Amino acid sequence: MDEARDDARGRPAAARVQRQQARTTERREAVLKAAMNVFGARGYNKGALVEVAEQAGMTHAGVLHHFGSKEGLLVAMLKYRDGEEVAGVPARAQTEGPAFLQHLVDTVEENTHRRGVVQAYSVLSGESVTDGHPAHDYFQQRFRGLRAKIAGVLGEVSGNTDEGELNDAASALIAIMDGLQVQWLLDPDAIDMPRILSRTIDELVDRLERSRP
């Protein structure tokens, strides 16, 4: 009998905790999306936390409560963009193996409907090369990891085992993707990013297959 009463009292309490956690996650995700809009439009240095807070529907102090600092918010926003788990917001499923090449094309297709996401990435990756930029380490590690992953997949698909050639091909593919995004932002009607990327991948794989040691 006592156990039944304890359980009855506990269930509403547990439900309240779950609702509170869900609300906290929603607030944090709203801040991350607002940060993407603000930093994408104005860059990191000119993007103001006050504007992020306004777009997210909370106070400046509320943003700092969840992310600690402007720098902390920037890094969290970049990880959120890449689908990583951050600030309690669940990670998105990651694609591995040969399917990753088609995933790149699919992501580019999605990005044609997410101009703000593309703009934020392009602006911040360009800014990150400047001395002391808080996103420098993030982008450096991101490119290293992405190069290694693409090189591994290209090797798996083509049968080529030349590490130098695979690394060069991965670097070229990343450069093409990022360069296409800048051109698309400036003249979207002239640039078909998914088509160009798909053709580029096919050409790279074909060349790697023909040059197998």
mmCIF file with all atom_site columns, C-alpha atoms in Angstrom:
data_model
loop_
_atom_site.group_PDB
_atom_site.id
_atom_site.type_symbol
_atom_site.label_atom_id
_atom_site.label_alt_id
_atom_site.label_comp_id
_atom_site.label_asym_id
_atom_site.label_entity_id
_atom_site.label_seq_id
_atom_site.pdbx_PDB_ins_code
_atom_site.Cartn_x
_atom_site.Cartn_y
_atom_site.Cartn_z
_atom_site.occupancy
_atom_site.B_iso_or_equiv
_atom_site.pdbx_formal_charge
_atom_site.auth_seq_id
_atom_site.auth_comp_id
_atom_site.auth_asym_id
_atom_site.auth_atom_id
_atom_site.pdbx_PDB_model_num
ATOM 1   C CA . MET A 1 1   ? 0.000  0.000  0.000   1.00 0.00 ? 1   MET A CA 1
ATOM 2   C CA . ASP A 1 2   ? 2.766  2.430  0.939   1.00 0.00 ? 2   ASP A CA 1
ATOM 3   C CA . GLU A 1 3   ? 4.631  1.515  -2.229  1.00 0.00 ? 3   GLU A CA 1
ATOM 4   C CA . ALA A 1 4   ? 1.540  2.295  -4.299  1.00 0.00 ? 4   ALA A CA 1
ATOM 5   C CA . ARG A 1 5   ? 1.214  5.739  -2.684  1.00 0.00 ? 5   ARG A CA 1
ATOM 6   C CA . ASP A 1 6   ? 4.912  6.434  -3.263  1.00 0.00 ? 6   ASP A CA 1
ATOM 7   C CA . ASP A 1 7   ? 4.571  5.429  -6.907  1.00 0.00 ? 7   ASP A CA 1
ATOM 8   C CA . ALA A 1 8   ? 1.525  7.653  -7.352  1.00 0.00 ? 8   ALA A CA 1
ATOM 9   C CA . ARG A 1 9   ? 3.393  10.581 -5.863  1.00 0.00 ? 9   ARG A CA 1
ATOM 10  C CA . GLY A 1 10  ? 6.536  9.819  -7.897  1.00 0.00 ? 10  GLY A CA 1
ATOM 11  C CA . ARG A 1 11  ? 4.979  9.604  -11.316 1.00 0.00 ? 11  ARG A CA 1
ATOM 12  C CA . PRO A 1 12  ? 3.737  13.210 -11.473 1.00 0.00 ? 12  PRO A CA 1
ATOM 13  C CA . ALA A 1 13  ? 7.116  14.406 -10.201 1.00 0.00 ? 13  ALA A CA 1
ATOM 14  C CA . ALA A 1 14  ? 8.928  12.410 -12.879 1.00 0.00 ? 14  ALA A CA 1
ATOM 15  C CA . ALA A 1 15  ? 6.584  13.757 -15.533 1.00 0.00 ? 15  ALA A CA 1
ATOM 16  C CA . ARG A 1 16  ? 7.267  17.323 -14.388 1.00 0.00 ? 16  ARG A CA 1
ATOM 17  C CA . VAL A 1 17  ? 11.018 16.732 -14.640 1.00 0.00 ? 17  VAL A CA 1
ATOM 18  C CA . GLN A 1 18  ? 10.626 15.330 -18.153 1.00 0.00 ? 18  GLN A CA 1
ATOM 19  C CA . ARG A 1 19  ? 8.504  18.289 -19.242 1.00 0.00 ? 19  ARG A CA 1
ATOM 20  C CA . GLN A 1 20  ? 11.038 20.707 -17.796 1.00 0.00 ? 20  GLN A CA 1
ATOM 21  C CA . GLN A 1 21  ? 13.881 18.950 -19.585 1.00 0.00 ? 21  GLN A CA 1
ATOM 22  C CA . ALA A 1 22  ? 11.943 19.036 -22.855 1.00 0.00 ? 22  ALA A CA 1
ATOM 23  C CA . ARG A 1 23  ? 11.289 22.778 -22.448 1.00 0.00 ? 23  ARG A CA 1
ATOM 24  C CA . THR A 1 24  ? 14.970 23.395 -21.723 1.00 0.00 ? 24  THR A CA 1
ATOM 25  C CA . THR A 1 25  ? 15.988 21.484 -24.846 1.00 0.00 ? 25  THR A CA 1
ATOM 26  C CA . GLU A 1 26  ? 13.473 23.459 -26.923 1.00 0.00 ? 26  GLU A CA 1
ATOM 27  C CA . ARG A 1 27  ? 14.819 26.765 -25.591 1.00 0.00 ? 27  ARG A CA 1
ATOM 28  C CA . ARG A 1 28  ? 18.404 25.775 -26.331 1.00 0.00 ? 28  ARG A CA 1
ATOM 29  C CA . GLU A 1 29  ? 17.546 24.657 -29.839 1.00 0.00 ? 29  GLU A CA 1
ATOM 30  C CA . ALA A 1 30  ? 15.740 27.965 -30.416 1.00 0.00 ? 30  ALA A CA 1
ATOM 31  C CA . VAL A 1 31  ? 18.892 29.813 -29.335 1.00 0.00 ? 31  VAL A CA 1
ATOM 32  C CA . LEU A 1 32  ? 21.079 27.698 -31.641 1.00 0.00 ? 32  LEU A CA 1
ATOM 33  C CA . LYS A 1 33  ? 18.806 28.411 -34.606 1.00 0.00 ? 33  LYS A CA 1
ATOM 34  C CA . ALA A 1 34  ? 18.736 32.125 -33.778 1.00 0.00 ? 34  ALA A CA 1
ATOM 35  C CA . ALA A 1 35  ? 22.538 32.169 -33.488 1.00 0.00 ? 35  ALA A CA 1
ATOM 36  C CA . MET A 1 36  ? 22.768 30.597 -36.936 1.00 0.00 ? 36  MET A CA 1
ATOM 37  C CA . ASN A 1 37  ? 20.626 33.400 -38.341 1.00 0.00 ? 37  ASN A CA 1
ATOM 38  C CA . VAL A 1 38  ? 22.474 36.219 -36.580 1.00 0.00 ? 38  VAL A CA 1
ATOM 39  C CA . PHE A 1 39  ? 26.044 34.981 -37.050 1.00 0.00 ? 39  PHE A CA 1
ATOM 40  C CA . GLY A 1 40  ? 25.253 34.036 -40.636 1.00 0.00 ? 40  GLY A CA 1
ATOM 41  C CA . ALA A 1 41  ? 23.973 37.496 -41.460 1.00 0.00 ? 41  ALA A CA 1
ATOM 42  C CA . ARG A 1 42  ? 26.487 39.562 -39.464 1.00 0.00 ? 42  ARG A CA 1
ATOM 43  C CA . GLY A 1 43  ? 29.473 37.326 -38.735 1.00 0.00 ? 43  GLY A CA 1
ATOM 44  C CA . TYR A 1 44  ? 30.715 36.441 -35.279 1.00 0.00 ? 44  TYR A CA 1
ATOM 45  C CA . ASN A 1 45  ? 32.209 39.763 -34.227 1.00 0.00 ? 45  ASN A CA 1
ATOM 46  C CA . LYS A 1 46  ? 29.254 41.914 -35.286 1.00 0.00 ? 46  LYS A CA 1
ATOM 47  C CA . GLY A 1 47  ? 26.576 39.413 -34.342 1.00 0.00 ? 47  GLY A CA 1
ATOM 48  C CA . ALA A 1 48  ? 25.128 40.480 -30.988 1.00 0.00 ? 48  ALA A CA 1
ATOM 49  C CA . LEU A 1 49  ? 23.888 38.137 -28.288 1.00 0.00 ? 49  LEU A CA 1
ATOM 50  C CA . VAL A 1 50  ? 21.064 40.590 -27.631 1.00 0.00 ? 50  VAL A CA 1
ATOM 51  C CA . GLU A 1 51  ? 19.769 39.985 -31.160 1.00 0.00 ? 51  GLU A CA 1
ATOM 52  C CA . VAL A 1 52  ? 20.156 36.225 -30.721 1.00 0.00 ? 52  VAL A CA 1
ATOM 53  C CA . ALA A 1 53  ? 18.152 36.449 -27.511 1.00 0.00 ? 53  ALA A CA 1
ATOM 54  C CA . GLU A 1 54  ? 15.409 38.500 -29.153 1.00 0.00 ? 54  GLU A CA 1
ATOM 55  C CA . GLN A 1 55  ? 15.024 36.024 -32.010 1.00 0.00 ? 55  GLN A CA 1
ATOM 56  C CA . ALA A 1 56  ? 14.949 33.119 -29.558 1.00 0.00 ? 56  ALA A CA 1
ATOM 57  C CA . GLY A 1 57  ? 12.335 34.831 -27.401 1.00 0.00 ? 57  GLY A CA 1
ATOM 58  C CA . MET A 1 58  ? 14.422 35.112 -24.255 1.00 0.00 ? 58  MET A CA 1
ATOM 59  C CA . THR A 1 59  ? 16.713 37.518 -22.419 1.00 0.00 ? 59  THR A CA 1
ATOM 60  C CA . HIS A 1 60  ? 20.426 38.092 -22.927 1.00 0.00 ? 60  HIS A CA 1
ATOM 61  C CA . ALA A 1 61  ? 20.985 36.580 -19.473 1.00 0.00 ? 61  ALA A CA 1
ATOM 62  C CA . GLY A 1 62  ? 18.967 33.539 -20.521 1.00 0.00 ? 62  GLY A CA 1
ATOM 63  C CA . VAL A 1 63  ? 21.268 32.889 -23.475 1.00 0.00 ? 63  VAL A CA 1
ATOM 64  C CA . LEU A 1 64  ? 24.320 33.137 -21.219 1.00 0.00 ? 64  LEU A CA 1
ATOM 65  C CA . HIS A 1 65  ? 22.666 30.812 -18.700 1.00 0.00 ? 65  HIS A CA 1
ATOM 66  C CA . HIS A 1 66  ? 22.397 28.072 -21.336 1.00 0.00 ? 66  HIS A CA 1
ATOM 67  C CA . PHE A 1 67  ? 25.693 28.561 -23.194 1.00 0.00 ? 67  PHE A CA 1
ATOM 68  C CA . GLY A 1 68  ? 27.990 30.461 -20.846 1.00 0.00 ? 68  GLY A CA 1
ATOM 69  C CA . SER A 1 69  ? 29.480 32.914 -23.341 1.00 0.00 ? 69  SER A CA 1
ATOM 70  C CA . LYS A 1 70  ? 29.286 34.148 -26.904 1.00 0.00 ? 70  LYS A CA 1
ATOM 71  C CA . GLU A 1 71  ? 32.223 31.911 -27.797 1.00 0.00 ? 71  GLU A CA 1
ATOM 72  C CA . GLY A 1 72  ? 30.525 28.915 -26.186 1.00 0.00 ? 72  GLY A CA 1
ATOM 73  C CA . LEU A 1 73  ? 27.366 29.606 -28.175 1.00 0.00 ? 73  LEU A CA 1
ATOM 74  C CA . LEU A 1 74  ? 29.322 29.835 -31.425 1.00 0.00 ? 74  LEU A CA 1
ATOM 75  C CA . VAL A 1 75  ? 31.006 26.461 -30.970 1.00 0.00 ? 75  VAL A CA 1
ATOM 76  C CA . ALA A 1 76  ? 27.715 24.873 -29.859 1.00 0.00 ? 76  ALA A CA 1
ATOM 77  C CA . MET A 1 77  ? 25.968 26.307 -32.914 1.00 0.00 ? 77  MET A CA 1
ATOM 78  C CA . LEU A 1 78  ? 28.595 24.865 -35.264 1.00 0.00 ? 78  LEU A CA 1
ATOM 79  C CA . LYS A 1 79  ? 28.311 21.423 -33.665 1.00 0.00 ? 79  LYS A CA 1
ATOM 80  C CA . TYR A 1 80  ? 24.522 21.659 -33.894 1.00 0.00 ? 80  TYR A CA 1
ATOM 81  C CA . ARG A 1 81  ? 24.812 22.460 -37.596 1.00 0.00 ? 81  ARG A CA 1
ATOM 82  C CA . ASP A 1 82  ? 26.928 19.351 -38.100 1.00 0.00 ? 82  ASP A CA 1
ATOM 83  C CA . GLY A 1 83  ? 24.363 17.171 -36.344 1.00 0.00 ? 83  GLY A CA 1
ATOM 84  C CA . GLU A 1 84  ? 26.396 16.510 -33.197 1.00 0.00 ? 84  GLU A CA 1
ATOM 85  C CA . GLU A 1 85  ? 24.801 16.196 -29.746 1.00 0.00 ? 85  GLU A CA 1
ATOM 86  C CA . VAL A 1 86  ? 25.130 19.531 -28.015 1.00 0.00 ? 86  VAL A CA 1
ATOM 87  C CA . ALA A 1 87  ? 23.575 21.178 -24.962 1.00 0.00 ? 87  ALA A CA 1
ATOM 88  C CA . GLY A 1 88  ? 21.081 18.343 -24.565 1.00 0.00 ? 88  GLY A CA 1
ATOM 89  C CA . VAL A 1 89  ? 19.856 18.589 -28.176 1.00 0.00 ? 89  VAL A CA 1
ATOM 90  C CA . PRO A 1 90  ? 20.073 15.017 -29.568 1.00 0.00 ? 90  PRO A CA 1
ATOM 91  C CA . ALA A 1 91  ? 22.518 14.167 -32.338 1.00 0.00 ? 91  ALA A CA 1
ATOM 92  C CA . ARG A 1 92  ? 21.284 13.343 -35.816 1.00 0.00 ? 92  ARG A CA 1
ATOM 93  C CA . ALA A 1 93  ? 22.091 9.961  -37.336 1.00 0.00 ? 93  ALA A CA 1
ATOM 94  C CA . GLN A 1 94  ? 25.462 9.884  -39.146 1.00 0.00 ? 94  GLN A CA 1
ATOM 95  C CA . THR A 1 95  ? 26.001 8.132  -42.488 1.00 0.00 ? 95  THR A CA 1
ATOM 96  C CA . GLU A 1 96  ? 28.997 5.829  -42.881 1.00 0.00 ? 96  GLU A CA 1
ATOM 97  C CA . GLY A 1 97  ? 30.632 3.871  -45.695 1.00 0.00 ? 97  GLY A CA 1
ATOM 98  C CA . PRO A 1 98  ? 30.017 4.295  -49.447 1.00 0.00 ? 98  PRO A CA 1
ATOM 99  C CA . ALA A 1 99  ? 26.552 5.769  -48.775 1.00 0.00 ? 99  ALA A CA 1
ATOM 100 C CA . PHE A 1 100 ? 28.344 8.849  -47.401 1.00 0.00 ? 100 PHE A CA 1
ATOM 101 C CA . LEU A 1 101 ? 29.065 10.091 -50.930 1.00 0.00 ? 101 LEU A CA 1
ATOM 102 C CA . GLN A 1 102 ? 25.356 10.178 -51.782 1.00 0.00 ? 102 GLN A CA 1
ATOM 103 C CA . HIS A 1 103 ? 24.738 11.701 -48.356 1.00 0.00 ? 103 HIS A CA 1
ATOM 104 C CA . LEU A 1 104 ? 26.942 14.635 -49.354 1.00 0.00 ? 104 LEU A CA 1
ATOM 105 C CA . VAL A 1 105 ? 24.833 15.217 -52.456 1.00 0.00 ? 105 VAL A CA 1
ATOM 106 C CA . ASP A 1 106 ? 21.597 14.887 -50.454 1.00 0.00 ? 106 ASP A CA 1
ATOM 107 C CA . THR A 1 107 ? 22.893 17.372 -47.880 1.00 0.00 ? 107 THR A CA 1
ATOM 108 C CA . VAL A 1 108 ? 23.731 19.887 -50.591 1.00 0.00 ? 108 VAL A CA 1
ATOM 109 C CA . GLU A 1 109 ? 20.210 19.445 -51.965 1.00 0.00 ? 109 GLU A CA 1
ATOM 110 C CA . GLU A 1 110 ? 18.774 20.136 -48.489 1.00 0.00 ? 110 GLU A CA 1
ATOM 111 C CA . ASN A 1 111 ? 20.991 23.193 -48.183 1.00 0.00 ? 111 ASN A CA 1
ATOM 112 C CA . THR A 1 112 ? 19.394 24.776 -51.245 1.00 0.00 ? 112 THR A CA 1
ATOM 113 C CA . HIS A 1 113 ? 16.352 25.179 -48.985 1.00 0.00 ? 113 HIS A CA 1
ATOM 114 C CA . ARG A 1 114 ? 18.373 26.365 -45.953 1.00 0.00 ? 114 ARG A CA 1
ATOM 115 C CA . ARG A 1 115 ? 20.057 29.539 -47.130 1.00 0.00 ? 115 ARG A CA 1
ATOM 116 C CA . GLY A 1 116 ? 20.663 30.753 -43.576 1.00 0.00 ? 116 GLY A CA 1
ATOM 117 C CA . VAL A 1 117 ? 22.555 27.567 -42.674 1.00 0.00 ? 117 VAL A CA 1
ATOM 118 C CA . VAL A 1 118 ? 24.765 27.850 -45.763 1.00 0.00 ? 118 VAL A CA 1
ATOM 119 C CA . GLN A 1 119 ? 25.354 31.540 -45.128 1.00 0.00 ? 119 GLN A CA 1
ATOM 120 C CA . ALA A 1 120 ? 26.357 30.948 -41.504 1.00 0.00 ? 120 ALA A CA 1
ATOM 121 C CA . TYR A 1 121 ? 28.809 28.217 -42.463 1.00 0.00 ? 121 TYR A CA 1
ATOM 122 C CA . SER A 1 122 ? 30.381 30.223 -45.293 1.00 0.00 ? 122 SER A CA 1
ATOM 123 C CA . VAL A 1 123 ? 30.769 33.392 -43.243 1.00 0.00 ? 123 VAL A CA 1
ATOM 124 C CA . LEU A 1 124 ? 32.143 31.705 -40.134 1.00 0.00 ? 124 LEU A CA 1
ATOM 125 C CA . SER A 1 125 ? 34.510 29.320 -41.920 1.00 0.00 ? 125 SER A CA 1
ATOM 126 C CA . GLY A 1 126 ? 35.998 32.302 -43.749 1.00 0.00 ? 126 GLY A CA 1
ATOM 127 C CA . GLU A 1 127 ? 36.307 34.312 -40.542 1.00 0.00 ? 127 GLU A CA 1
ATOM 128 C CA . SER A 1 128 ? 37.916 31.403 -38.715 1.00 0.00 ? 128 SER A CA 1
ATOM 129 C CA . VAL A 1 129 ? 41.228 31.810 -40.565 1.00 0.00 ? 129 VAL A CA 1
ATOM 130 C CA . THR A 1 130 ? 41.852 35.135 -38.774 1.00 0.00 ? 130 THR A CA 1
ATOM 131 C CA . ASP A 1 131 ? 44.116 35.272 -35.722 1.00 0.00 ? 131 ASP A CA 1
ATOM 132 C CA . GLY A 1 132 ? 42.426 34.401 -32.451 1.00 0.00 ? 132 GLY A CA 1
ATOM 133 C CA . HIS A 1 133 ? 39.019 33.567 -33.926 1.00 0.00 ? 133 HIS A CA 1
ATOM 134 C CA . PRO A 1 134 ? 37.081 31.310 -31.511 1.00 0.00 ? 134 PRO A CA 1
ATOM 135 C CA . ALA A 1 135 ? 36.011 28.951 -34.305 1.00 0.00 ? 135 ALA A CA 1
ATOM 136 C CA . HIS A 1 136 ? 39.553 28.373 -35.622 1.00 0.00 ? 136 HIS A CA 1
ATOM 137 C CA . ASP A 1 137 ? 40.150 25.090 -33.769 1.00 0.00 ? 137 ASP A CA 1
ATOM 138 C CA . TYR A 1 138 ? 36.657 23.838 -34.562 1.00 0.00 ? 138 TYR A CA 1
ATOM 139 C CA . PHE A 1 139 ? 37.037 24.309 -38.308 1.00 0.00 ? 139 PHE A CA 1
ATOM 140 C CA . GLN A 1 140 ? 40.593 22.981 -38.301 1.00 0.00 ? 140 GLN A CA 1
ATOM 141 C CA . GLN A 1 141 ? 39.464 19.749 -36.638 1.00 0.00 ? 141 GLN A CA 1
ATOM 142 C CA . ARG A 1 142 ? 36.342 19.559 -38.771 1.00 0.00 ? 142 ARG A CA 1
ATOM 143 C CA . PHE A 1 143 ? 38.303 19.694 -42.012 1.00 0.00 ? 143 PHE A CA 1
ATOM 144 C CA . ARG A 1 144 ? 40.807 17.134 -40.756 1.00 0.00 ? 144 ARG A CA 1
ATOM 145 C CA . GLY A 1 145 ? 38.042 14.723 -39.814 1.00 0.00 ? 145 GLY A CA 1
ATOM 146 C CA . LEU A 1 146 ? 36.073 15.302 -43.004 1.00 0.00 ? 146 LEU A CA 1
ATOM 147 C CA . ARG A 1 147 ? 39.151 14.835 -45.209 1.00 0.00 ? 147 ARG A CA 1
ATOM 148 C CA . ALA A 1 148 ? 39.965 11.550 -43.489 1.00 0.00 ? 148 ALA A CA 1
ATOM 149 C CA . LYS A 1 149 ? 36.388 10.280 -43.789 1.00 0.00 ? 149 LYS A CA 1
ATOM 150 C CA . ILE A 1 150 ? 36.013 11.203 -47.468 1.00 0.00 ? 150 ILE A CA 1
ATOM 151 C CA . ALA A 1 151 ? 39.447 9.775  -48.313 1.00 0.00 ? 151 ALA A CA 1
ATOM 152 C CA . GLY A 1 152 ? 38.504 6.488  -46.642 1.00 0.00 ? 152 GLY A CA 1
ATOM 153 C CA . VAL A 1 153 ? 35.193 6.276  -48.494 1.00 0.00 ? 153 VAL A CA 1
ATOM 154 C CA . LEU A 1 154 ? 36.785 7.154  -51.846 1.00 0.00 ? 154 LEU A CA 1
ATOM 155 C CA . GLY A 1 155 ? 39.357 4.430  -51.274 1.00 0.00 ? 155 GLY A CA 1
ATOM 156 C CA . GLU A 1 156 ? 36.644 1.919  -50.403 1.00 0.00 ? 156 GLU A CA 1
ATOM 157 C CA . VAL A 1 157 ? 34.597 2.779  -53.490 1.00 0.00 ? 157 VAL A CA 1
ATOM 158 C CA . SER A 1 158 ? 37.449 3.020  -56.010 1.00 0.00 ? 158 SER A CA 1
ATOM 159 C CA . GLY A 1 159 ? 39.792 0.338  -54.690 1.00 0.00 ? 159 GLY A CA 1
ATOM 160 C CA . ASN A 1 160 ? 42.639 2.857  -54.746 1.00 0.00 ? 160 ASN A CA 1
ATOM 161 C CA . THR A 1 161 ? 45.053 2.530  -51.816 1.00 0.00 ? 161 THR A CA 1
ATOM 162 C CA . ASP A 1 162 ? 47.337 5.501  -52.522 1.00 0.00 ? 162 ASP A CA 1
ATOM 163 C CA . GLU A 1 163 ? 46.880 7.584  -49.356 1.00 0.00 ? 163 GLU A CA 1
ATOM 164 C CA . GLY A 1 164 ? 48.352 10.730 -50.887 1.00 0.00 ? 164 GLY A CA 1
ATOM 165 C CA . GLU A 1 165 ? 46.095 10.574 -53.919 1.00 0.00 ? 165 GLU A CA 1
ATOM 166 C CA . LEU A 1 166 ? 43.032 9.843  -51.796 1.00 0.00 ? 166 LEU A CA 1
ATOM 167 C CA . ASN A 1 167 ? 43.811 12.734 -49.461 1.00 0.00 ? 167 ASN A CA 1
ATOM 168 C CA . ASP A 1 168 ? 44.248 15.081 -52.430 1.00 0.00 ? 168 ASP A CA 1
ATOM 169 C CA . ALA A 1 169 ? 40.932 13.925 -53.890 1.00 0.00 ? 169 ALA A CA 1
ATOM 170 C CA . ALA A 1 170 ? 39.170 14.466 -50.543 1.00 0.00 ? 170 ALA A CA 1
ATOM 171 C CA . SER A 1 171 ? 40.669 17.951 -50.193 1.00 0.00 ? 171 SER A CA 1
ATOM 172 C CA . ALA A 1 172 ? 39.564 18.831 -53.731 1.00 0.00 ? 172 ALA A CA 1
ATOM 173 C CA . LEU A 1 173 ? 36.020 17.595 -53.055 1.00 0.00 ? 173 LEU A CA 1
ATOM 174 C CA . ILE A 1 174 ? 35.720 19.708 -49.896 1.00 0.00 ? 174 ILE A CA 1
ATOM 175 C CA . ALA A 1 175 ? 37.057 22.747 -51.761 1.00 0.00 ? 175 ALA A CA 1
ATOM 176 C CA . ILE A 1 176 ? 34.481 22.249 -54.515 1.00 0.00 ? 176 ILE A CA 1
ATOM 177 C CA . MET A 1 177 ? 31.617 21.918 -52.034 1.00 0.00 ? 177 MET A CA 1
ATOM 178 C CA . ASP A 1 178 ? 32.587 25.054 -50.119 1.00 0.00 ? 178 ASP A CA 1
ATOM 179 C CA . GLY A 1 179 ? 33.311 27.032 -53.283 1.00 0.00 ? 179 GLY A CA 1
ATOM 180 C CA . LEU A 1 180 ? 29.962 26.064 -54.774 1.00 0.00 ? 180 LEU A CA 1
ATOM 181 C CA . GLN A 1 181 ? 28.202 27.324 -51.652 1.00 0.00 ? 181 GLN A CA 1
ATOM 182 C CA . VAL A 1 182 ? 29.755 30.779 -51.994 1.00 0.00 ? 182 VAL A CA 1
ATOM 183 C CA . GLN A 1 183 ? 28.858 30.967 -55.689 1.00 0.00 ? 183 GLN A CA 1
ATOM 184 C CA . TRP A 1 184 ? 25.322 29.761 -54.954 1.00 0.00 ? 184 TRP A CA 1
ATOM 185 C CA . LEU A 1 185 ? 24.820 32.361 -52.224 1.00 0.00 ? 185 LEU A CA 1
ATOM 186 C CA . LEU A 1 186 ? 25.808 35.089 -54.663 1.00 0.00 ? 186 LEU A CA 1
ATOM 187 C CA . ASP A 1 187 ? 23.900 33.767 -57.701 1.00 0.00 ? 187 ASP A CA 1
ATOM 188 C CA . PRO A 1 188 ? 21.582 30.860 -56.803 1.00 0.00 ? 188 PRO A CA 1
ATOM 189 C CA . ASP A 1 189 ? 19.889 30.636 -60.203 1.00 0.00 ? 189 ASP A CA 1
ATOM 190 C CA . ALA A 1 190 ? 23.224 30.064 -61.953 1.00 0.00 ? 190 ALA A CA 1
ATOM 191 C CA . ILE A 1 191 ? 24.549 27.266 -59.711 1.00 0.00 ? 191 ILE A CA 1
ATOM 192 C CA . ASP A 1 192 ? 23.051 23.777 -59.458 1.00 0.00 ? 192 ASP A CA 1
ATOM 193 C CA . MET A 1 193 ? 25.030 22.533 -56.464 1.00 0.00 ? 193 MET A CA 1
ATOM 194 C CA . PRO A 1 194 ? 23.682 18.938 -56.280 1.00 0.00 ? 194 PRO A CA 1
ATOM 195 C CA . ARG A 1 195 ? 24.233 18.281 -59.990 1.00 0.00 ? 195 ARG A CA 1
ATOM 196 C CA . ILE A 1 196 ? 27.755 19.715 -60.038 1.00 0.00 ? 196 ILE A CA 1
ATOM 197 C CA . LEU A 1 197 ? 28.760 17.860 -56.872 1.00 0.00 ? 197 LEU A CA 1
ATOM 198 C CA . SER A 1 198 ? 27.350 14.555 -58.132 1.00 0.00 ? 198 SER A CA 1
ATOM 199 C CA . ARG A 1 199 ? 29.295 14.866 -61.390 1.00 0.00 ? 199 ARG A CA 1
ATOM 200 C CA . THR A 1 200 ? 32.451 15.809 -59.520 1.00 0.00 ? 200 THR A CA 1
ATOM 201 C CA . ILE A 1 201 ? 32.219 12.740 -57.276 1.00 0.00 ? 201 ILE A CA 1
ATOM 202 C CA . ASP A 1 202 ? 31.708 10.479 -60.301 1.00 0.00 ? 202 ASP A CA 1
ATOM 203 C CA . GLU A 1 203 ? 34.736 11.989 -62.040 1.00 0.00 ? 203 GLU A CA 1
ATOM 204 C CA . LEU A 1 204 ? 36.929 11.661 -58.938 1.00 0.00 ? 204 LEU A CA 1
ATOM 205 C CA . VAL A 1 205 ? 35.967 8.036  -58.393 1.00 0.00 ? 205 VAL A CA 1
ATOM 206 C CA . ASP A 1 206 ? 36.559 7.246  -62.067 1.00 0.00 ? 206 ASP A CA 1
ATOM 207 C CA . ARG A 1 207 ? 40.020 8.838  -61.983 1.00 0.00 ? 207 ARG A CA 1
ATOM 208 C CA . LEU A 1 208 ? 40.928 7.025  -58.764 1.00 0.00 ? 208 LEU A CA 1
ATOM 209 C CA . GLU A 1 209 ? 39.826 3.709  -60.265 1.00 0.00 ? 209 GLU A CA 1
ATOM 210 C CA . ARG A 1 210 ? 41.963 4.269  -63.351 1.00 0.00 ? 210 ARG A CA 1
ATOM 211 C CA . SER A 1 211 ? 45.024 5.212  -61.331 1.00 0.00 ? 211 SER A CA 1
ATOM 212 C CA . ARG A 1 212 ? 44.907 2.304  -58.891 1.00 0.00 ? 212 ARG A CA 1
ATOM 213 C CA . PRO A 1 213 ? 48.434 1.126  -58.090 1.00 0.00 ? 213 PRO A CA 1
#
